[in-house]
Each structure stands twice: as structure tokens, then as C-alpha cells.
XYZ file of C-alpha atoms in Angstrom:
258
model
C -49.140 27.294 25.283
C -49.185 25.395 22.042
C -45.357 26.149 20.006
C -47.560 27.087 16.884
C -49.210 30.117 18.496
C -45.966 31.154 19.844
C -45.332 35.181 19.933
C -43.324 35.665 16.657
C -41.379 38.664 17.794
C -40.133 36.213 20.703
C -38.868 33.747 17.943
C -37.038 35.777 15.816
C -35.399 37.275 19.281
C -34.660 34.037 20.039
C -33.207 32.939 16.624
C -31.406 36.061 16.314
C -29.598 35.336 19.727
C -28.625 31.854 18.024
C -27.389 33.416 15.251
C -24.602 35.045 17.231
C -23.576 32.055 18.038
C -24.334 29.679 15.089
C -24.830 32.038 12.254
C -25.386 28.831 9.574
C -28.580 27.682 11.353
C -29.987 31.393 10.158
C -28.681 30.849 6.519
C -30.688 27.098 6.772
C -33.583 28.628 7.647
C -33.577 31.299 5.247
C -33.050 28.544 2.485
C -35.752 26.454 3.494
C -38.395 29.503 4.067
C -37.967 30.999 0.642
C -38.683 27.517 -0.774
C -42.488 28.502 0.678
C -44.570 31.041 -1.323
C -45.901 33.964 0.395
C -49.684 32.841 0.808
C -47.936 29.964 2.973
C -45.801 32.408 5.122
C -48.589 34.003 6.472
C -50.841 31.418 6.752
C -51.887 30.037 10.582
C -50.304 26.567 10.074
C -47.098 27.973 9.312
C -44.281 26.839 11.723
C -42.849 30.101 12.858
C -38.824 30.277 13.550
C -39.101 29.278 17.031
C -40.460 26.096 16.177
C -38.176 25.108 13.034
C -35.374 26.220 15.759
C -36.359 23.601 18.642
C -36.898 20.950 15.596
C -33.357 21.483 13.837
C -31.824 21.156 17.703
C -33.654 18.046 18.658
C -32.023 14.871 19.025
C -32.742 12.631 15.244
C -31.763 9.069 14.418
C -29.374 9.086 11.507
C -30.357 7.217 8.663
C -27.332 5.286 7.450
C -26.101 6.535 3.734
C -25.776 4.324 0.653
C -22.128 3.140 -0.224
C -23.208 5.435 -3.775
C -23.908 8.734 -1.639
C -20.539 7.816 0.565
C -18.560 7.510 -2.419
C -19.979 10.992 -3.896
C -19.690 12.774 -1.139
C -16.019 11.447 -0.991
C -15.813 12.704 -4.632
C -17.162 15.795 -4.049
C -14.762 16.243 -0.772
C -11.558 15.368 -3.054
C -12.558 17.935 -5.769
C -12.630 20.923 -2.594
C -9.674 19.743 -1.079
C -11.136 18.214 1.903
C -10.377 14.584 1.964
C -9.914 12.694 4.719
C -7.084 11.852 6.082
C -7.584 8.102 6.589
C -8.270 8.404 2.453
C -5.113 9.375 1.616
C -2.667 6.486 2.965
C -1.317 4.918 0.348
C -1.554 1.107 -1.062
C 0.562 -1.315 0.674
C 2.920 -2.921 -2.048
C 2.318 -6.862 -1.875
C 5.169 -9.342 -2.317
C 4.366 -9.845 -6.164
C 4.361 -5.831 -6.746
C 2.051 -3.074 -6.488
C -0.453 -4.690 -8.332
C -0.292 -8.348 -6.417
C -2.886 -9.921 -4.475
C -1.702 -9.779 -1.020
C -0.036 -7.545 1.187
C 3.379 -8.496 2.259
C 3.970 -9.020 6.265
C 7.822 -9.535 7.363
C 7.664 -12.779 9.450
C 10.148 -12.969 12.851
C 11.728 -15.765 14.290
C 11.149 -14.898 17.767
C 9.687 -12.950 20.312
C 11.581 -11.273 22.983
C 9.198 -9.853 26.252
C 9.953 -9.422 30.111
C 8.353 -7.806 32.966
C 9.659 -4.328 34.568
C 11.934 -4.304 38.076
C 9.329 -5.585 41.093
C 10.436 -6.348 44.800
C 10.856 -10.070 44.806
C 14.153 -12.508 45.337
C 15.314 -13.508 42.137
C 15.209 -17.020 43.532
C 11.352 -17.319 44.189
C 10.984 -16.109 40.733
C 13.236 -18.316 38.992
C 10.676 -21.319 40.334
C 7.915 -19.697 37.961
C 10.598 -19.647 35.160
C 11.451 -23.247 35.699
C 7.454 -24.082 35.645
C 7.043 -22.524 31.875
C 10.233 -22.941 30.188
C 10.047 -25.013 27.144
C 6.247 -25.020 27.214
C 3.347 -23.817 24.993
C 2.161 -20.180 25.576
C -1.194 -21.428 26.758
C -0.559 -24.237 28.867
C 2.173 -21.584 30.851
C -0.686 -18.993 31.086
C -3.120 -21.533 33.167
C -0.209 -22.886 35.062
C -0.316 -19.097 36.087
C -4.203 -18.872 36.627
C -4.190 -21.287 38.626
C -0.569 -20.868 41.042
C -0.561 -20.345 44.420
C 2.230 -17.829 44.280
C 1.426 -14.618 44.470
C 3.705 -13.487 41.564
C 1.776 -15.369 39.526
C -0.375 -13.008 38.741
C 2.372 -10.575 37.356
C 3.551 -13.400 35.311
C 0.626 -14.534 33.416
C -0.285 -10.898 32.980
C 3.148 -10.679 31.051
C 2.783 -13.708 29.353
C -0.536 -12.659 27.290
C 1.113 -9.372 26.363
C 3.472 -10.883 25.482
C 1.014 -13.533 23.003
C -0.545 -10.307 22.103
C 2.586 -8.697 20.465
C 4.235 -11.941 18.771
C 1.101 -12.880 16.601
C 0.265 -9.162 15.839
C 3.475 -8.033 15.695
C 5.643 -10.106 15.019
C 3.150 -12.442 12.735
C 3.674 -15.539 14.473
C 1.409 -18.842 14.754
C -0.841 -18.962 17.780
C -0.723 -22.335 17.655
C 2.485 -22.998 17.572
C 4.074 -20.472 20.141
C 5.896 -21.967 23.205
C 8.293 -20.566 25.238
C 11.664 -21.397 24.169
C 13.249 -19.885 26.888
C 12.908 -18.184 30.002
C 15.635 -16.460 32.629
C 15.517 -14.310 35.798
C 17.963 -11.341 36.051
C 18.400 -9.098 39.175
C 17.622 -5.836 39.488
C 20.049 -2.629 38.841
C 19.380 -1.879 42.544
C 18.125 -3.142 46.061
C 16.833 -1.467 48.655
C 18.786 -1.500 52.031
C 17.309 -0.809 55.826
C 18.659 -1.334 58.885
C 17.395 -4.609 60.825
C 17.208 -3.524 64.817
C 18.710 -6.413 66.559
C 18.692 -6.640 70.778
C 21.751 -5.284 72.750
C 22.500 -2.090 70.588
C 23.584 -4.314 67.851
C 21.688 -4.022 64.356
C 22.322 -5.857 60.374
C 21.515 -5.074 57.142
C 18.448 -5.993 55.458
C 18.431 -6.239 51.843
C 14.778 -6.107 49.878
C 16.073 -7.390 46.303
C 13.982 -6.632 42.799
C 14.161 -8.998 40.292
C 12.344 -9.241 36.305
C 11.870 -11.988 34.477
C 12.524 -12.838 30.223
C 10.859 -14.623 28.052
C 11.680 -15.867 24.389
C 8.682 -16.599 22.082
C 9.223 -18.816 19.340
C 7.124 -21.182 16.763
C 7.905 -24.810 18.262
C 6.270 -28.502 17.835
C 3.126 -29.038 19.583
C 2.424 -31.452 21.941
C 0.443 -33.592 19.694
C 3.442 -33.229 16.958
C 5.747 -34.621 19.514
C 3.698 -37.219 20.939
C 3.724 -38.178 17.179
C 7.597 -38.020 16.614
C 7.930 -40.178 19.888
C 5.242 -43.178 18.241
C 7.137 -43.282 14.554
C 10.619 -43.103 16.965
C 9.315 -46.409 18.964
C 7.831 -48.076 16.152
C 10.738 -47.558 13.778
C 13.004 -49.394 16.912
C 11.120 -52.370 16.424
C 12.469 -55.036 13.835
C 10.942 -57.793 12.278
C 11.830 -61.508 12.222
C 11.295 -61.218 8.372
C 13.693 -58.131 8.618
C 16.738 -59.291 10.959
C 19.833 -60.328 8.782
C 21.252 -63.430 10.144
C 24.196 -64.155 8.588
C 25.900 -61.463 9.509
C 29.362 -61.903 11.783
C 28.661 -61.504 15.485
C 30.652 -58.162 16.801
C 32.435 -59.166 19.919
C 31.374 -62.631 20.380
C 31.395 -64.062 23.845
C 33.626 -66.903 24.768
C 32.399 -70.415 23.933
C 32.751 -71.591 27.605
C 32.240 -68.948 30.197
C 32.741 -71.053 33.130
């Protein structure tokens, strides 16, 4: 049956059992049908409230507003008292004032990040320590990709977190982050069981937890101390043009040394 030759009386029972639920839908369609005059109310082309119904409840695209209808409607929800919360931070002051450029951003020195308490000897662990201290953030992330140990993983997970937090956090370099320093502590507590042994006899076994700590801080690159290293060489070598030679000799040898 076509939705235009619908039974009216079984349209306005089934808007009226909307409007217990949704009672703004009725006032909508109140305000659109006295927009129509009467000859087209009771014409046969007519869309009768069933059909306005299943077209107000079907699924539309939404057309994206103008930035000039966003910032009236804005307008218009400041003057009821509606605006939105995200509206109503304030400015952040910038470093010249409130009315400077830029927004200031307190810089750190460092970076301080570990993992949490995990079953392992605190000497296995301090091998991984050993492998990344004093290196850059990324090189000691695919030292971890690519180890054999299975810790490893654990380690390199806490390593990017830990990347994560000191350039978004603490508004360090990328670049320039290494890891200045890295130590293993033990754990506040180890697990003890009882190691069967043959005649009656039995030990102790002791399953130890360990974490690991990392310091992040804004170091020289490898390229910047590859350079440092070529001016240090270069600057140890003298010229003939440059060597005094009339200088006295400091702790001359003896004339004849045999």
C-alpha cells in the first residue's frame, strides 16, 4: 500500500502515540502544517502525518554549517545562557602578557619514568639497563624491537611512554632526548616457596621482582658528537709554520745516554 493513501485515522493514532513520548515532534508538525492553506490540507497529494512522521525519523546526511551560522548560533546560545562549556575556558596568558603572541609552556630539565614491580632477577634486567644507558631514546627503543630477551618487550613499551610524556609533557626536544641514566631497583617483596629436595630434605626458593628507571634528558646527538670529536682531532694537530722553536726544552735528556 502506497504511504500517501495511508488510513489517516491510523496516522494521527500513530503520531499521537509518539507524542507521549516525544511531544516536540507534534509541536514541529503543527508548525510546518499551518504554514499550508486549507485548499492544500485536503487536497490528495497532501502528505498525511504518518508520512511527515517516517520522513522526520529517517536517517539524513547533515549538511555542514557556515563558520557565520556557527558563530550565531553561538551568539544566540550565550544570550539564553546556554554556552558551551568548551567556550568558556579562558585565554592562556602568553609570556609577554595577556595580549602577547604566544602561549607560555614551562620547559623541564628532565624526565623521570620507570616500569611497575614484574617477576624478574634484578640482575637479568640490569643487562637491558646497561644496553640503553647514555643513548638516544630511539636508538634504545630498536635495540628493544629487536632483543632476544623476553623483557624486552616490557622495556621498549616503557620507553615510548615514556617519549610520549617528556615531549608533551614535559616540552622537551624529540630530537635531542637520550637517556641520561638508567638503574634497576628490587622489589618491596619476593615471593618464597618451598623447593622439594630428595631424602625429606627441602630449600627455599626465592622468585624476586625487580623495576627498572629511566632519566630523560635533552643531550648531544650523535652527529653533534661525532662533530666535537673531528674539531677535537684537528685542533691536536700543529703546524710546522705554527711550532715555536726557540723555546727551552722541559726536561732535556742527557747529552750521552750510553
Amino acid at each position: 500500500m502506497c504511504i500517501e493513501k495511508a488510513d489517516p485515522a491510523l496516522a494521527h493514532d500513530s503520531l499521537a502515540i509518539y507524542a507521549t513520548r516525544k511531544p516536540s515532534i507534534v509541536r514541529e508538525y503543527a508548525r510546518d502544517t499551518a504554514n499550508h492553506s486549507y485548499e492544500t490540507i485536503h487536497s490528495a497529494t497532501f502528505r498525511n502525518p504518518l508520512t511527515w512522521l517516517q520522513e522526520q525519523l529517517a536517517p539524513k546526511i547533515r549538511e555542514k554549517a557556515t563558520e557565520e551560522e556557527i558563530e550565531a548560533s553561538r551568539k544566540e546560545m550565550a544570550q539564553r545562557g546556554e554556552e558551551s562549556v568548551y567556550d568558556t575556558i579562558p585565554e592562556p596568558v602568553s609570556e609577554e602578557g595577556p595580549g602577547g603572541a604566544g602561549a607560555s609552556k614551562k620547559k623541564f630539565a628532565e624526565h623521570k619514568y620507570s616500569t611497575a614491580n614484574f617477576k624478574i632477577s634484578h640482575r637479568k634486567l640490569n643487562k637491558l639497563g646497561q644496553q640503553i644507558a647514555g643513548k638516544p631514546i630511539d636508538w634504545a627503543i630498536m635495540q628493544m624491537e629487536f632483543s632476544e630477551k623476553r623483557v624486552s618487550k616490557r622495556i621498549k613499551s616503557m620507553l615510548v611512554t615514556a617519549k610520549h610524556h617528556a615531549t608533551n609533557y614535559k616540552n622537551l626536544d624529540t630530537s635531542k632526548l637520550i637517556v641520561a641514566e638508567s638503574w634497576v631497583t628490587k622489589g618491596p617483596r619476593s615471593q618464597k616457596r618451598i623447593d622439594i629436595k630428595g631424602r625429606g630434605r627441602f630449600g627455599i626458593k626465592v622468585h624476586p621482582d625487580s623495576r627498572m628507571h629511566v632519566v630523560l634528558k635533552e643531550g648531544q646527538t650523535w652527529n653533534e658528537k661525532a662533530e666535537k670529536l673531528r674539531q677535537r682531532r684537528l685542533n691536536r694537530i700543529a703546524s710546522a709554520g705554527l711550532v715555536r722553536e726557540d723555546v727551552p726544552l722541559r726536561n732535556p735528556r742527557p747529552m750521552w745516554a750510553w
